[in-house]
Amino acid sequence: MGESVGTSVIDDAKMGKMVFEPILEEGVFRFDCSADARNTSFPSLSFVNAEKRDTPLMSIHKLPSYIPTYEHVAGQQIVYFELPAGTSFYGTGEVSGQLERTGKRVFTWNTDAWGYGTGTTSLYQTHPWVLAILPNGEALGILADTTKRCEIDLRKDSTVKLIAPSPFPVITFGPFASTIEVLTSLSHAVGTVFMPPKWSLGYQQCRWSYDSDLRVREIAKTFREKGIPCDVIWMDIDYMDGFRCFTFDQETFPNPKSLADDLHEGGFKAIWMLDPGIKHEKGYFVYDSGSEKDLWVQTADGKPFVGEVWPGPCVFPDFTQEKARSWWANLVKDFISNGVDGIWNDMNEPAVFKSITKTMPESNIHRGDAELGGHQNHLHYHNVYGMLMARSTYEGMKLANPNKRPFVLTRAGFIGSQRYAATWTGDNLSTWEHLHMSISMVLQLGLSGQPLSGPDIGGFAGNATPKLFGRWLAIGAMFPFSRGHSEKGTIDHEPWSFGEECEEVCRLALKRRYRLIPHIYTLFYLAHTKGYPVAAPAFFADSKDSQLRTNESSFLLGPLLVYASTTSDLGVHQVKHAMPDGIWMSFDFEDSHPDLPAMYLKGGSIIPFGLAYQHVGEANPDDDLSLFVALDENGKAEGVLFEDDGDGYGYINGDYLLTTYVAELKSSVITVSVSKTEGSWKRPYRRLHVHILLGEGALVDAWGTDGEDLQIAMPSENEVSKLISASKNNYKIRMETAKCIPDVEKASGRKGIELSGTPVDIKGGEWALKVVPWIGGRIISMEHLPTGTQWLHSRVEINGYEEYSGTEYRSAGCTEEYTVLDRDLEQAGEIESLKMEGDVGGGLAIERNISILSDNPKVFKIDSSLVARNVGAGSGGYSRLVCLRIHPTFNLLHPTESYVSFTSINGSKHEVWPESGEQLYEGDLRPNGEWMLVDKCLGFGLVNKFNIDQVYKCLLHWDFGTVNLELWSEDRPVSKQSPLLISHSYEVRRIM
């Protein structure tokens, strides 16, 4: 083992420099705190071959460029990497918020994060991986190879801090000259994405749920009648008999094989959901067979763990055991015989209802195989449960048909799960913020080894507006995985559901995607064989350009740059593009529209494209092939096209065709030819249509035969100038005459300032809040800016911060429309206070004034009052007893590490943990003017201060990953002169 020079040993190796050894290949190093730590670390579940992580390369003597330090504190191993000033951080897997992760902190703990926000610190997948872009453009990858909860702290400039239970090794990749080299090296460790079947690159339509086979057929028929491309229809949990996996509802889905056959005849594939929660019910064949084989996750006392999910009480397969994975795979194999083309694994964090932690107890036992780590508690295997389930599902599909490529989609995953499944970015919201964030989330997954991903287009929770849906599908049509999905209770979210203008934008966007499928399929072959990303950030074009490092509205598909607008008031032609250096040629398919992204091809590149098919299956080898060509400053260009049968494994044995096309300008003639080929697949006889891009969308084209040289005479400079001028004019006309999607997002209040479908932002000092006046004046986001912590985040319709006009849950006040009475604007147009009023009936109104204190920017204050405005006969008059009930629902970012702390009026001290359930404090047991929600993981507490003379009761209620800290006034009649008042404030305090 190599050892770093100058190791400091303090208090029996409690801190010092880490020891290292080269592994895997040149430029890759493993770091451990000591030789003993190396020998006692758990097996790798991220590496394809765990032995390679544990086998040093004796032939390499090069030292690592950066040697981390470590310290041990209370059983935790803390690792520090100090990198050059100006380093930018990316990666960290499936995360929300900004593209550049510098200044952020992530906790790797797979969580059912429905309705997550920009500051949510744990989502559905775990990627303990940081990609650092150094100031000189070089890249370094850092992997904390642990399955346990890991904190990735990037808040200190140019410093990576990793914290997880000891011991765990850290693997570095590079620094290498480019990010691509780092990702390629990472793929040699954790594997590449499975080669997707070509049909899975088409558009896919889903909903929770299409409630019958009749509705599914109707959806499929409408796609074909309207000429909107689509390849896949998805079936959510309602196809099952009482949510029992591997069953079908005999009334609504009586013959799944017949449904699948009909879908196949229409050119569609069918994907069906399977969850890990198996109904605890004797006589149910899945439960009975799993019980007979003793396959369930166990409690600490050795009994099968039973938790609540969709079917009610459920048991959970222990996928850490090979015998359980084999059992599941065989169930999948039989399930496929119903015409199933793909499987969707959801809820596999695993999510458990009626649990504060949203998952099973950490004390549960998994009887894992020795090569995975043996018998361990759930804390050890939680983050890999979803990946192991996806692996079992993938293997079951291969058992069912070894000649077809499986397609599995998983919600939960771990770094390396791309070997078995695609992923989507979970239960997002139908908001412009989530549209914008979806680009960064897809890119971060690609930078963390998972290139096959995409969001729920249109947003899962809430109702999209026509403009939001059209813009989202226009962008989502360019993502690696393209699927529309929405939750039960929302309006229809199909491409034709929002009016003719939106439907046309969706049709144009999807036809554009289908033209580019030959290019996208080629990118997936390169991802599968070389570990390249499919969608990459714009800075891949020039990693030294600091402006590109924070560009969140564009991305690369190989040499193709996609530039979008993610704001409601600006079309793509109205957005200023920050273009990389070099030659970038704009082009389209004569389909430019303000709501469609702009496309540019890098000079020196060639990309293939085809016809706009209604579905991928309509393509055949004899169709014309087209190439876009953008010459570089030397008059040259090159590009590749991968082709095979679109499914199966023939490509592994050489049954494919990989063609490299080149173009070169000499003496005003461009020659396009094939420079080399790979594979034994016979080139189809087909026409070749070449488009030479001239700039501003102008082009010259020519026809030939694929495989033969094609010569194209370049126009004169004067003719080129005329073509460019005409193209610019045509583009301008298309933009001006396009039928834009109507803006129907605004609604007017009854009085005061006009309300908007976009939340009102209040920002100042250390706080950024979002308020929706049109539904109960609800505060839906409460972000503390210095720590990047989202203490409160909800969807528009429920939770968040609410007020009631009575003691009963959801009494008047939480759903009524509030009118904005006043708002204060500071510099840069930011609102620092907002005053609202809601008419809650019976002559009563709730007033609320939210303000960020200018003299104390750490605090924001809420003054609430319940007052009688107009009390008439029959309303109970002024004798009516009412209560002002403050009802905030706070997120528990780390439920097992959160509690509420306060000192009562009588001097008693309290630490109230989630296990306590609901607690009501009255009289001298009330908190003496403040209580605090503490998160031990974060090291911070949210302090809620209030006027004790106004608060008569305090209610503490723990729920599914949330806690309510409620303040109740006294019960009494109110009038204009004697309203009920509660003044309170919030600030964040560091916990030592």
mmCIF file of C-alpha atoms in Angstrom, residues 282-403:
data_model
loop_
_atom_site.group_PDB
_atom_site.id
_atom_site.type_symbol
_atom_site.label_atom_id
_atom_site.label_comp_id
_atom_site.label_asym_id
_atom_site.label_seq_id
_atom_site.Cartn_x
_atom_site.Cartn_y
_atom_site.Cartn_z
ATOM 1 C CA LYS A 282 -52.625 -15.346 3.235
ATOM 2 C CA GLY A 283 -54.011 -16.821 0.032
ATOM 3 C CA TYR A 284 -52.304 -14.174 -2.130
ATOM 4 C CA PHE A 285 -49.862 -16.247 -4.161
ATOM 5 C CA VAL A 286 -46.972 -13.768 -3.997
ATOM 6 C CA TYR A 287 -47.215 -13.456 -0.223
ATOM 7 C CA ASP A 288 -47.578 -17.183 0.239
ATOM 8 C CA SER A 289 -44.590 -18.124 -1.909
ATOM 9 C CA GLY A 290 -42.350 -15.450 -0.366
ATOM 10 C CA SER A 291 -43.358 -16.533 3.135
ATOM 11 C CA GLU A 292 -42.681 -20.169 2.336
ATOM 12 C CA LYS A 293 -39.174 -19.264 1.205
ATOM 13 C CA ASP A 294 -38.634 -16.858 4.167
ATOM 14 C CA LEU A 295 -37.731 -13.904 1.913
ATOM 15 C CA TRP A 296 -39.017 -10.863 3.800
ATOM 16 C CA VAL A 297 -37.043 -8.072 5.447
ATOM 17 C CA GLN A 298 -37.114 -8.735 9.186
ATOM 18 C CA THR A 299 -37.558 -6.656 12.308
ATOM 19 C CA ALA A 300 -34.811 -6.558 14.901
ATOM 20 C CA ASP A 301 -36.429 -9.502 16.724
ATOM 21 C CA GLY A 302 -36.445 -11.693 13.606
ATOM 22 C CA LYS A 303 -40.074 -11.355 12.495
ATOM 23 C CA PRO A 304 -41.184 -10.227 9.019
ATOM 24 C CA PHE A 305 -41.486 -6.444 9.018
ATOM 25 C CA VAL A 306 -45.002 -5.240 8.187
ATOM 26 C CA GLY A 307 -45.458 -1.664 6.951
ATOM 27 C CA GLU A 308 -48.285 0.260 5.357
ATOM 28 C CA VAL A 309 -48.214 0.962 1.601
ATOM 29 C CA TRP A 310 -50.891 1.081 -1.133
ATOM 30 C CA PRO A 311 -52.406 -2.397 -0.484
ATOM 31 C CA GLY A 312 -52.503 -1.794 3.292
ATOM 32 C CA PRO A 313 -50.232 -3.919 5.523
ATOM 33 C CA CYS A 314 -47.264 -5.115 3.444
ATOM 34 C CA VAL A 315 -44.121 -7.191 3.705
ATOM 35 C CA PHE A 316 -40.993 -6.400 1.699
ATOM 36 C CA PRO A 317 -38.705 -8.746 -0.255
ATOM 37 C CA ASP A 318 -35.142 -8.769 1.029
ATOM 38 C CA PHE A 319 -33.354 -8.099 -2.266
ATOM 39 C CA THR A 320 -29.974 -8.340 -0.516
ATOM 40 C CA GLN A 321 -30.362 -12.140 -0.742
ATOM 41 C CA GLU A 322 -29.750 -13.938 -4.030
ATOM 42 C CA LYS A 323 -32.616 -16.320 -3.316
ATOM 43 C CA ALA A 324 -35.029 -13.365 -2.978
ATOM 44 C CA ARG A 325 -33.741 -11.757 -6.186
ATOM 45 C CA SER A 326 -34.147 -15.065 -8.017
ATOM 46 C CA TRP A 327 -37.695 -15.495 -6.658
ATOM 47 C CA TRP A 328 -38.632 -11.987 -7.785
ATOM 48 C CA ALA A 329 -37.000 -12.473 -11.184
ATOM 49 C CA ASN A 330 -39.096 -15.573 -11.799
ATOM 50 C CA LEU A 331 -42.272 -13.715 -10.844
ATOM 51 C CA VAL A 332 -41.286 -11.051 -13.366
ATOM 52 C CA LYS A 333 -40.590 -13.720 -15.969
ATOM 53 C CA ASP A 334 -44.149 -15.061 -15.627
ATOM 54 C CA PHE A 335 -45.593 -11.541 -15.563
ATOM 55 C CA ILE A 336 -43.976 -10.710 -18.924
ATOM 56 C CA SER A 337 -46.136 -13.375 -20.609
ATOM 57 C CA ASN A 338 -49.070 -10.939 -20.375
ATOM 58 C CA GLY A 339 -47.543 -8.856 -23.146
ATOM 59 C CA VAL A 340 -45.540 -6.665 -20.796
ATOM 60 C CA ASP A 341 -42.801 -4.718 -22.617
ATOM 61 C CA GLY A 342 -41.266 -2.907 -19.690
ATOM 62 C CA ILE A 343 -41.560 -2.614 -15.915
ATOM 63 C CA TRP A 344 -41.720 0.393 -13.654
ATOM 64 C CA ASN A 345 -40.372 0.001 -10.105
ATOM 65 C CA ASP A 346 -41.831 2.691 -7.852
ATOM 66 C CA MET A 347 -41.899 3.264 -4.060
ATOM 67 C CA ASN A 348 -38.628 1.356 -3.741
ATOM 68 C CA GLU A 349 -36.681 3.673 -1.426
ATOM 69 C CA PRO A 350 -38.491 1.739 0.165
ATOM 70 C CA ALA A 351 -41.362 4.097 0.992
ATOM 71 C CA VAL A 352 -43.556 3.192 3.955
ATOM 72 C CA PHE A 353 -46.722 5.083 4.889
ATOM 73 C CA LYS A 354 -47.650 6.131 8.437
ATOM 74 C CA SER A 355 -43.976 6.392 9.291
ATOM 75 C CA ILE A 356 -42.298 9.608 10.379
ATOM 76 C CA THR A 357 -39.125 8.564 8.528
ATOM 77 C CA LYS A 358 -41.106 7.657 5.373
ATOM 78 C CA THR A 359 -39.325 4.299 5.337
ATOM 79 C CA MET A 360 -38.835 1.166 7.433
ATOM 80 C CA PRO A 361 -37.002 1.299 10.792
ATOM 81 C CA GLU A 362 -33.240 1.472 10.587
ATOM 82 C CA SER A 363 -33.108 -1.424 13.045
ATOM 83 C CA ASN A 364 -34.703 -3.803 10.525
ATOM 84 C CA ILE A 365 -32.476 -6.667 9.441
ATOM 85 C CA HIS A 366 -31.429 -7.673 5.926
ATOM 86 C CA ARG A 367 -29.860 -11.105 5.669
ATOM 87 C CA GLY A 368 -27.581 -10.062 2.840
ATOM 88 C CA ASP A 369 -25.249 -12.339 0.912
ATOM 89 C CA ALA A 370 -21.638 -12.253 2.034
ATOM 90 C CA GLU A 371 -20.434 -10.512 -1.135
ATOM 91 C CA LEU A 372 -22.840 -7.638 -0.436
ATOM 92 C CA GLY A 373 -21.896 -7.216 3.191
ATOM 93 C CA GLY A 374 -23.726 -10.029 4.991
ATOM 94 C CA HIS A 375 -26.400 -9.571 7.647
ATOM 95 C CA GLN A 376 -26.799 -5.848 8.323
ATOM 96 C CA ASN A 377 -29.420 -3.453 9.568
ATOM 97 C CA HIS A 378 -31.504 -1.306 7.240
ATOM 98 C CA LEU A 379 -29.207 1.674 7.754
ATOM 99 C CA HIS A 380 -26.563 -0.203 5.776
ATOM 100 C CA TYR A 381 -28.750 -1.395 2.881
ATOM 101 C CA HIS A 382 -31.382 1.346 2.646
ATOM 102 C CA ASN A 383 -29.702 3.276 -0.175
ATOM 103 C CA VAL A 384 -29.177 0.189 -2.351
ATOM 104 C CA TYR A 385 -32.592 -1.405 -1.832
ATOM 105 C CA GLY A 386 -34.016 0.233 -4.968
ATOM 106 C CA MET A 387 -31.018 -0.696 -7.104
ATOM 107 C CA LEU A 388 -31.170 -4.329 -5.997
ATOM 108 C CA MET A 389 -34.880 -4.440 -6.787
ATOM 109 C CA ALA A 390 -34.249 -2.931 -10.245
ATOM 110 C CA ARG A 391 -31.481 -5.481 -10.790
ATOM 111 C CA SER A 392 -33.885 -8.323 -9.935
ATOM 112 C CA THR A 393 -36.533 -6.913 -12.268
ATOM 113 C CA TYR A 394 -33.997 -6.498 -15.070
ATOM 114 C CA GLU A 395 -32.806 -10.079 -14.651
ATOM 115 C CA GLY A 396 -36.394 -11.333 -14.652
ATOM 116 C CA MET A 397 -37.061 -9.628 -17.968
ATOM 117 C CA LYS A 398 -33.942 -11.235 -19.422
ATOM 118 C CA LEU A 399 -35.162 -14.614 -18.217
ATOM 119 C CA ALA A 400 -38.494 -14.039 -19.970
ATOM 120 C CA ASN A 401 -36.880 -13.296 -23.324
ATOM 121 C CA PRO A 402 -33.079 -13.496 -23.629
ATOM 122 C CA ASN A 403 -33.317 -12.065 -27.151
#
